[in-house]
Amino acid sequence: MKNRKLVLIISFLCLFGQTFFAQENVTTDYSQASVSIKYYNRSIYYPGMNDDNPINVHVTIKNNGSETMRFKLADDRAFSLDFYAYTVKNSQLTQTDSLVEKRTTNRTVYFREISLESGEEYSFVENVKDYIKVEEPSVYYLEMTFYPELYKSKYIKLSSNRLTLEIRPSPSAASSTYVPVKETTQEILKPESIGPDKVVEQTIIARQKSLWDQYFLYMDVESLLKRNSTLKKKYTTVSAEERVRMIESFKADLMQSRIENDIIAVPEKFEIEKTTYTPTEGSVTVIEWFKYPNFSEKKRYTYKVRQREGIWTIYDYTVVNLGTE
């Protein structure tokens, strides 16, 4: 029994010594290094379609310290970093098969050693879809981990900031024709100083075309969320970070048609009936027709809008059924 205990103690010491030795081999201090990510030529992202629709991210490694910093960068970046994407419920997307195969196959990893002086940066661009499987339309949170001593020493790592990643449903033949706003350039959309009727018109057209970026452009999602008394009560008690999560979760539920079915219903056609507004408040009444296999349904929507800093947004709505045709 004593001999067995002795063997266990020796084994533990050997294991501890190996770990300590591995860490002692790393002499660079990365505490003053930072890693940041941002979208590169941000576009409209869909599931799959890796080559035709990449999610390119601009990665920047910066030396914030006063001393020279050195790190390794693999020629195949799969051995230098990882991307992670989480749903609003904190479920993690899985890695691609090609990434797993690379890391589980014996191979020589070629790398360069890069030196950064104080304040210097090193940047490159990577396709997120080479690292994780993006198979479902939804809103995700995207993060990256960089391994300055390569993946084999992944206990040494630097974590990036977090981005919101919106994956839209794959375009069908019916929705492949874009409305004439800015989406054909695939630029990041910015709200414009247009009238309340145009705001509502563009929002409805965006929904008809499943252009979610444009649909949310003039939508006060926070106010819509507060229409739900349960969500409103929780929203007013949580932290600012959790409020952001709640809004993104609410948007994801809208995109998946899980809530507020009236506001996301897709009309076959619509007609703006009346627009009234003061300098700060207004309403736009719209007649909308919804086509079903054997009949059409007619409804009157009243969109409540308000103006802040020259931009009108939709913050509430009511719906009245006008019967069938």
Short mmCIF file of C-alpha atoms in Angstrom, two decimals, residues 196-197 200 274-278 281-285 302-306 312:
data_model
loop_
_atom_site.label_atom_id
_atom_site.label_comp_id
_atom_site.label_asym_id
_atom_site.label_seq_id
_atom_site.Cartn_x
_atom_site.Cartn_y
_atom_site.Cartn_z
CA PRO A 196 -42.77 58.87 -41.59
CA ASP A 197 -44.65 57.44 -44.60
CA VAL A 200 -43.12 52.69 -42.93
CA LYS A 274 -53.14 58.31 -44.11
CA THR A 275 -50.12 59.98 -42.53
CA THR A 276 -50.34 62.54 -39.72
CA TYR A 277 -47.53 63.93 -37.61
CA THR A 278 -46.22 66.78 -35.49
CA GLU A 281 -44.79 62.31 -33.05
CA GLY A 282 -46.91 60.77 -35.77
CA SER A 283 -48.88 57.85 -37.12
CA VAL A 284 -49.08 56.12 -40.49
CA THR A 285 -52.19 54.12 -41.37
CA THR A 302 -51.55 51.98 -37.61
CA TYR A 303 -47.83 52.48 -37.06
CA LYS A 304 -46.87 54.95 -34.34
CA VAL A 305 -43.67 56.84 -35.10
CA ARG A 306 -41.51 59.42 -33.36
CA TRP A 312 -38.24 58.76 -37.58
#
